[in-house]
Amino acid sequence: MSFIGTLETIGKDFAKGFSWAMKYALPVEKLTALLFPAIAPEMTAAASATTLIQNAVIMVEQKYAAAGIANGTGTQKLAEVMLLAGDAVTSLLEKAGITADAGYVQSVISAVVGILNVQAQPAS
């Protein structure tokens, strides 16, 4: 298989995986209300931050899954999500009236990952 053919195959698999992940992702309104219950007027900015985190987490997870190294890479994944979305999330949270440093944003990312992990578990 050619290099371009390999990349096309990877891209198609990524699209399938991303669609599956988005199907199980928690709706942003519920997630925002869960994470930020006291900021009803600022919900739009907080919802945007949460959506941004969800999308970055899913993108990074898909990248690692495609590379075959999905397990044992939490620290690297967190660093990549912070690189992709950290500054924008901090800015959006500030618009929502939340002062957020890197540690706070990392905690929110961890919470989003935890919720996404629960959502992906099969019902027993």
Short mmCIF file of C-alpha atoms in Angstrom, two decimals:
data_model
loop_
_atom_site.label_atom_id
_atom_site.label_comp_id
_atom_site.label_asym_id
_atom_site.label_seq_id
_atom_site.Cartn_x
_atom_site.Cartn_y
_atom_site.Cartn_z
CA MET A 1 0.00 0.00 0.00
CA SER A 2 1.27 3.47 -0.85
CA PHE A 3 1.99 6.13 1.73
CA ILE A 4 -1.02 8.17 0.57
CA GLY A 5 -3.22 5.07 0.69
CA THR A 6 -2.07 4.40 4.26
CA LEU A 7 -2.86 7.97 5.29
CA GLU A 8 -6.31 7.75 3.66
CA THR A 9 -7.04 4.52 5.55
CA ILE A 10 -5.94 6.10 8.83
CA GLY A 11 -8.12 9.16 8.10
CA LYS A 12 -11.19 7.01 7.41
CA ASP A 13 -10.64 5.01 10.61
CA PHE A 14 -10.18 8.26 12.55
CA ALA A 15 -13.49 9.60 11.18
CA LYS A 16 -15.31 6.40 12.18
CA GLY A 17 -13.82 6.51 15.69
CA PHE A 18 -14.57 10.21 16.12
CA SER A 19 -18.21 9.66 15.11
CA TRP A 20 -18.50 6.82 17.63
CA ALA A 21 -16.93 8.93 20.39
CA MET A 22 -19.23 11.88 19.71
CA LYS A 23 -22.26 9.57 19.89
CA TYR A 24 -21.34 8.71 23.48
CA ALA A 25 -20.04 12.11 24.57
CA LEU A 26 -22.17 13.72 27.26
CA PRO A 27 -24.24 16.63 25.90
CA VAL A 28 -22.43 19.84 26.66
CA GLU A 29 -25.33 21.45 28.52
CA LYS A 30 -25.50 18.61 31.06
CA LEU A 31 -21.73 18.54 31.46
CA THR A 32 -21.53 22.29 31.94
CA ALA A 33 -24.30 22.30 34.53
CA LEU A 34 -22.55 19.45 36.33
CA LEU A 35 -19.13 21.14 36.36
CA PHE A 36 -20.25 24.76 36.82
CA PRO A 37 -23.64 24.84 38.60
CA ALA A 38 -23.29 28.37 39.97
CA ILE A 39 -22.80 30.23 36.69
CA ALA A 40 -26.17 30.18 34.96
CA PRO A 41 -25.74 33.60 33.24
CA GLU A 42 -22.26 32.70 32.01
CA MET A 43 -23.28 29.24 30.80
CA THR A 44 -22.49 29.96 27.16
CA ALA A 45 -18.80 30.67 27.76
CA ALA A 46 -18.50 27.72 30.12
CA ALA A 47 -20.32 25.46 27.65
CA SER A 48 -17.91 26.54 24.93
CA ALA A 49 -14.95 25.74 27.19
CA THR A 50 -16.38 22.33 28.00
CA THR A 51 -17.07 21.58 24.33
CA LEU A 52 -13.53 22.62 23.48
CA ILE A 53 -12.13 20.30 26.15
CA GLN A 54 -14.33 17.40 25.03
CA ASN A 55 -13.26 17.80 21.42
CA ALA A 56 -9.57 18.10 22.32
CA VAL A 57 -9.74 15.03 24.58
CA ILE A 58 -11.48 12.97 21.91
CA MET A 59 -8.99 14.11 19.26
CA VAL A 60 -6.00 13.21 21.43
CA GLU A 61 -7.54 9.86 22.41
CA GLN A 62 -8.13 9.04 18.75
CA LYS A 63 -4.56 9.99 17.87
CA TYR A 64 -3.12 7.67 20.49
CA ALA A 65 -5.55 4.88 19.61
CA ALA A 66 -4.56 5.15 15.93
CA ALA A 67 -0.91 4.89 16.96
CA GLY A 68 -1.71 1.77 19.02
CA ILE A 69 -0.54 3.31 22.31
CA ALA A 70 -3.81 4.23 23.98
CA ASN A 71 -2.92 2.93 27.46
CA GLY A 72 -0.46 4.33 29.97
CA THR A 73 -0.09 7.73 28.37
CA GLY A 74 -2.26 9.93 30.59
CA THR A 75 0.43 12.49 31.31
CA GLN A 76 1.28 12.91 27.64
CA LYS A 77 -2.40 13.10 26.68
CA LEU A 78 -3.07 15.76 29.30
CA ALA A 79 -0.10 17.78 28.04
CA GLU A 80 -1.41 17.58 24.48
CA VAL A 81 -4.93 18.62 25.49
CA MET A 82 -3.45 21.55 27.43
CA LEU A 83 -1.40 22.52 24.37
CA LEU A 84 -4.44 22.29 22.08
CA ALA A 85 -7.04 23.92 24.30
CA GLY A 86 -5.54 25.25 27.54
CA ASP A 87 -5.21 28.94 26.65
CA ALA A 88 -8.61 29.09 24.93
CA VAL A 89 -10.30 27.32 27.85
CA THR A 90 -8.69 29.72 30.32
CA SER A 91 -9.95 32.67 28.27
CA LEU A 92 -13.48 31.26 27.98
CA LEU A 93 -13.62 30.54 31.71
CA GLU A 94 -12.50 34.10 32.45
CA LYS A 95 -15.44 35.31 30.33
CA ALA A 96 -17.63 33.14 32.54
CA GLY A 97 -16.22 34.85 35.63
CA ILE A 98 -13.95 31.95 36.65
CA THR A 99 -10.30 32.64 37.37
CA ALA A 100 -8.53 29.57 36.07
CA ASP A 101 -4.85 28.75 36.29
CA ALA A 102 -3.23 25.76 34.56
CA GLY A 103 -3.90 23.49 37.55
CA TYR A 104 -7.60 24.34 37.52
CA VAL A 105 -7.87 23.72 33.77
CA GLN A 106 -6.07 20.39 34.18
CA SER A 107 -8.58 19.43 36.89
CA VAL A 108 -11.47 20.28 34.58
CA ILE A 109 -9.86 18.24 31.80
CA SER A 110 -9.50 15.29 34.18
CA ALA A 111 -13.16 15.63 35.13
CA VAL A 112 -14.20 15.65 31.48
CA VAL A 113 -12.06 12.57 30.83
CA GLY A 114 -13.66 10.83 33.81
CA ILE A 115 -17.15 11.61 32.56
CA LEU A 116 -16.31 10.51 29.02
CA ASN A 117 -14.87 7.26 30.42
CA VAL A 118 -18.06 6.58 32.35
CA GLN A 119 -20.14 7.35 29.25
CA ALA A 120 -18.11 4.86 27.19
CA GLN A 121 -18.63 1.98 29.64
CA PRO A 122 -21.13 -0.63 28.46
CA ALA A 123 -24.28 -0.98 30.55
CA SER A 124 -24.37 -4.22 32.51
#
